PDB file of C-alpha atoms and ligand atoms in Angstrom:
ATOM      1  CA  MET A1185       6.347  16.531   4.319  1.00 83.00           C
ATOM      2  CA  ALA A1186       7.900  13.275   4.583  1.00 91.00           C
ATOM      3  CA  GLU A1187       7.795  11.622   8.367  1.00 95.00           C
ATOM      4  CA  VAL A1188       6.975   8.359  10.289  1.00 98.00           C
ATOM      5  CA  HIS A1189       4.371   6.499  10.157  1.00 98.00           C
ATOM      6  CA  GLU A1190       3.305   3.126  11.984  1.00 98.00           C
ATOM      7  CA  GLY A1191       0.700   0.904  10.811  1.00 98.00           C
ATOM      8  CA  SER A1192      -0.161  -2.624  11.122  1.00 98.00           C
ATOM      9  CA  CYS A1193      -2.933  -5.827   9.319  1.00 98.00           C
ATOM     10  CA  HIS A1194      -5.679  -5.694  10.793  1.00 98.00           C
ATOM     11  CA  CYS A1195      -5.123  -9.434  13.321  1.00 98.00           C
ATOM     12  CA  GLY A1196      -1.419  -7.178  14.159  1.00 98.00           C
ATOM     13  CA  ALA A1197       0.190  -9.627  12.934  1.00 98.00           C
ATOM     14  CA  VAL A1198       1.675  -7.722  10.252  1.00 98.00           C
ATOM     15  CA  THR A1199       3.218  -4.144  11.344  1.00 98.00           C
ATOM     16  CA  TYR A1200       6.516  -1.902  10.033  1.00 98.00           C
ATOM     17  CA  ALA A1201       6.568   2.009   9.620  1.00 98.00           C
ATOM     18  CA  VAL A1202       7.372   4.552   6.531  1.00 98.00           C
ATOM     19  CA  GLU A1203       8.835   7.580   5.919  1.00 98.00           C
ATOM     20  CA  THR A1204       6.332   9.481   3.107  1.00 97.00           C
ATOM     21  CA  SER A1205       4.200  12.115   2.418  1.00 95.00           C
ATOM     22  CA  LEU A1206       0.495  11.847   2.456  1.00 95.00           C
ATOM     23  CA  ASP A1207       0.763  14.381   0.173  1.00 93.00           C
ATOM     24  CA  GLY A1208      -0.505  13.140  -3.059  1.00 92.00           C
ATOM     25  CA  LEU A1209      -1.801   9.740  -2.478  1.00 97.00           C
ATOM     26  CA  ILE A1210      -3.610   8.361  -5.211  1.00 96.00           C
ATOM     27  CA  GLU A1211      -7.000   5.639  -4.879  1.00 96.00           C
ATOM     28  CA  CYS A1212      -7.283   4.386  -8.776  1.00 94.00           C
ATOM     29  CA  ASN A1213      -9.928   2.200 -10.316  1.00 95.00           C
ATOM     30  CA  CYS A1214      -7.439  -0.405 -11.886  1.00 92.00           C
ATOM     31  CA  SER A1215      -9.190  -3.838 -11.927  1.00 93.00           C
ATOM     32  CA  TYR A1216      -7.285  -4.798  -8.374  1.00 93.00           C
ATOM     33  CA  CYS A1217      -7.392  -1.094  -6.592  1.00 94.00           C
ATOM     34  CA  TYR A1218     -10.394  -0.436  -6.782  1.00 95.00           C
ATOM     35  CA  ARG A1219     -12.138  -3.810  -5.876  1.00 95.00           C
ATOM     36  CA  LYS A1220     -10.045  -3.783  -2.908  1.00 95.00           C
ATOM     37  CA  GLY A1221     -10.367   0.655  -2.139  1.00 95.00           C
ATOM     38  CA  PHE A1222      -6.603   1.399  -1.475  1.00 96.00           C
ATOM     39  CA  VAL A1223      -5.571   4.867  -0.576  1.00 97.00           C
ATOM     40  CA  LEU A1224      -1.707   4.348  -1.974  1.00 97.00           C
ATOM     41  CA  ALA A1225       0.895   6.768  -0.891  1.00 97.00           C
ATOM     42  CA  PHE A1226       4.430   6.024  -1.870  1.00 95.00           C
ATOM     43  CA  ALA A1227       8.454   5.607  -0.471  1.00 96.00           C
ATOM     44  CA  PRO A1228      11.211   4.441  -1.795  1.00 96.00           C
ATOM     45  CA  LYS A1229      11.622   1.205  -0.618  1.00 97.00           C
ATOM     46  CA  ALA A1230      14.897   1.651   1.606  1.00 97.00           C
ATOM     47  CA  ALA A1231      12.840   3.991   3.598  1.00 98.00           C
ATOM     48  CA  PHE A1232      10.259   1.049   4.407  1.00 98.00           C
ATOM     49  CA  THR A1233      10.257  -1.011   7.439  1.00 98.00           C
ATOM     50  CA  LEU A1234       9.078  -4.203   7.857  1.00 98.00           C
ATOM     51  CA  LYS A1235       7.898  -4.619  11.622  1.00 98.00           C
ATOM     52  CA  SER A1236       7.035  -7.912  12.600  1.00 98.00           C
ATOM     53  CA  GLY A1237       4.955 -10.551  10.325  1.00 98.00           C
ATOM     54  CA  GLU A1238       7.216 -11.329   7.797  1.00 97.00           C
ATOM     55  CA  ASP A1239       6.813 -15.241   7.524  1.00 98.00           C
ATOM     56  CA  GLN A1240       2.875 -14.059   7.489  1.00 98.00           C
ATOM     57  CA  LEU A1241       2.933 -12.343   4.570  1.00 98.00           C
ATOM     58  CA  GLY A1242       1.817 -13.603   1.110  1.00 98.00           C
ATOM     59  CA  GLU A1243       2.353 -12.396  -2.269  1.00 97.00           C
ATOM     60  CA  TYR A1244      -0.228 -11.667  -5.395  1.00 97.00           C
ATOM     61  CA  ARG A1245       1.013 -10.512  -8.699  1.00 95.00           C
ATOM     62  CA  PHE A1246      -1.028 -10.071 -11.715  1.00 92.00           C
ATOM     63  CA  ASN A1247      -0.882  -8.340 -15.665  1.00 88.00           C
ATOM     64  CA  ARG A1248       3.041  -7.871 -15.809  1.00 87.00           C
ATOM     65  CA  HIS A1249       3.824  -9.109 -12.448  1.00 87.00           C
ATOM     66  CA  ASN A1250       5.629  -6.300 -12.095  1.00 88.00           C
ATOM     67  CA  ILE A1251       4.115  -5.166  -8.273  1.00 92.00           C
ATOM     68  CA  ALA A1252       4.332  -7.457  -5.024  1.00 96.00           C
ATOM     69  CA  HIS A1253       1.160  -6.957  -3.595  1.00 97.00           C
ATOM     70  CA  MET A1254       1.966  -8.322  -0.062  1.00 98.00           C
ATOM     71  CA  PHE A1255      -1.203  -9.359   1.835  1.00 98.00           C
ATOM     72  CA  CYS A1256      -1.610 -11.341   6.194  1.00 98.00           C
ATOM     73  CA  LYS A1257      -2.471 -15.329   5.339  1.00 98.00           C
ATOM     74  CA  THR A1258      -5.059 -14.547   8.285  1.00 98.00           C
ATOM     75  CA  CYS A1259      -6.871 -11.263   7.831  1.00 98.00           C
ATOM     76  CA  GLY A1260      -6.573 -11.286   4.266  1.00 97.00           C
ATOM     77  CA  VAL A1261      -5.528  -6.735   4.836  1.00 98.00           C
ATOM     78  CA  GLN A1262      -3.185  -5.918   2.062  1.00 98.00           C
ATOM     79  CA  PRO A1263      -1.030  -2.878   4.123  1.00 98.00           C
ATOM     80  CA  PHE A1264       1.286  -2.626   1.069  1.00 98.00           C
ATOM     81  CA  GLY A1265       2.953  -3.874  -1.935  1.00 97.00           C
ATOM     82  CA  PHE A1266       6.587  -3.368  -3.620  1.00 97.00           C
ATOM     83  CA  GLY A1267       7.602  -2.755  -6.455  1.00 95.00           C
ATOM     84  CA  THR A1268       9.069  -0.191  -9.501  1.00 92.00           C
ATOM     85  CA  GLY A1269       8.545   2.812  -9.934  1.00 83.00           C
ATOM     86  CA  PRO A1270       9.224   4.819 -13.448  1.00 82.00           C
ATOM     87  CA  ASP A1271      12.858   4.991 -13.259  1.00 89.00           C
ATOM     88  CA  GLY A1272      13.297   2.125 -11.778  1.00 91.00           C
ATOM     89  CA  SER A1273      13.860   2.983  -8.392  1.00 94.00           C
ATOM     90  CA  GLU A1274      12.170   0.319  -6.351  1.00 96.00           C
ATOM     91  CA  THR A1275       9.405   1.574  -4.247  1.00 96.00           C
ATOM     92  CA  ALA A1276       6.927   0.412  -1.618  1.00 97.00           C
ATOM     93  CA  ALA A1277       3.289   1.542  -1.726  1.00 96.00           C
ATOM     94  CA  VAL A1278       1.461   1.774   1.048  1.00 98.00           C
ATOM     95  CA  ASN A1279      -2.236   1.103   1.903  1.00 98.00           C
ATOM     96  CA  VAL A1280      -3.084   4.543   3.833  1.00 98.00           C
ATOM     97  CA  ARG A1281      -6.358   2.965   5.094  1.00 97.00           C
ATOM     98  CA  THR A1282      -3.446   0.505   7.129  1.00 98.00           C
ATOM     99  CA  LEU A1283      -1.867   3.506   9.132  1.00 98.00           C
ATOM    100  CA  THR A1284      -2.468   3.429  12.763  1.00 98.00           C
ATOM    101  CA  ASP A1285      -1.404   6.878  13.918  1.00 97.00           C
ATOM    102  CA  ILE A1286      -3.568   8.737  11.564  1.00 96.00           C
ATOM    103  CA  GLU A1287      -6.960  10.253  11.835  1.00 96.00           C
ATOM    104  CA  PRO A1288      -9.398   7.610   9.420  1.00 95.00           C
ATOM    105  CA  TRP A1289     -10.810  10.448   6.825  1.00 94.00           C
ATOM    106  CA  SER A1290      -8.083  12.670   7.557  1.00 95.00           C
ATOM    107  CA  TRP A1291      -5.983  12.305   4.614  1.00 95.00           C
ATOM    108  CA  THR A1292      -7.039  13.653   0.620  1.00 96.00           C
ATOM    109  CA  ALA A1293      -6.295  11.325  -2.117  1.00 97.00           C
ATOM    110  CA  GLU A1294      -6.319  12.092  -5.670  1.00 97.00           C
ATOM    111  CA  ARG A1295      -8.079   9.796  -8.268  1.00 96.00           C
ATOM    112  CA  VAL A1296      -5.999   8.352 -11.223  1.00 94.00           C
ATOM    113  CA  ASP A1297      -7.383   6.528 -14.084  1.00 93.00           C
ATOM    114  CA  GLY A1298      -5.161   3.196 -14.177  1.00 89.00           C
ATOM    115  CA  ARG A1299      -7.945   1.082 -15.599  1.00 89.00           C
ATOM    116  CA  ASN A1300      -6.727   2.807 -18.756  1.00 86.00           C
ATOM    117  CA  PHE A1301      -2.922   2.618 -18.799  1.00 70.00           C
TER     118      PHE A1301
HETATM  119 ZN1   ZN B1775      -3.205  -9.838   9.573  1.00 80.38          ZN
END
């Protein structure tokens, strides 16, 4: 069930809200996600709202450059990224570890083999 969740980077410069479900979370073993330890939830980009910190965001792209990985230039935390889904729709990928309104470890995530896609 999709609900509105709040999140932030570590220093608090970047804050956001997203309407998403915490069912179907994934952890990915690709070269980037694995290093970062992401647990990801996905939402249509229209369901994502940046509340503060637009000028604090840096962007990192690699491989096919399809995904804009957004990080805070002050604390380095990456709360979310933007890309396109398999059907071409604009999608936000939220780092569940940066949600501030849920208990740590209250989620479960499925491991996906992004390394061998
Ligand atoms: Zn920060």
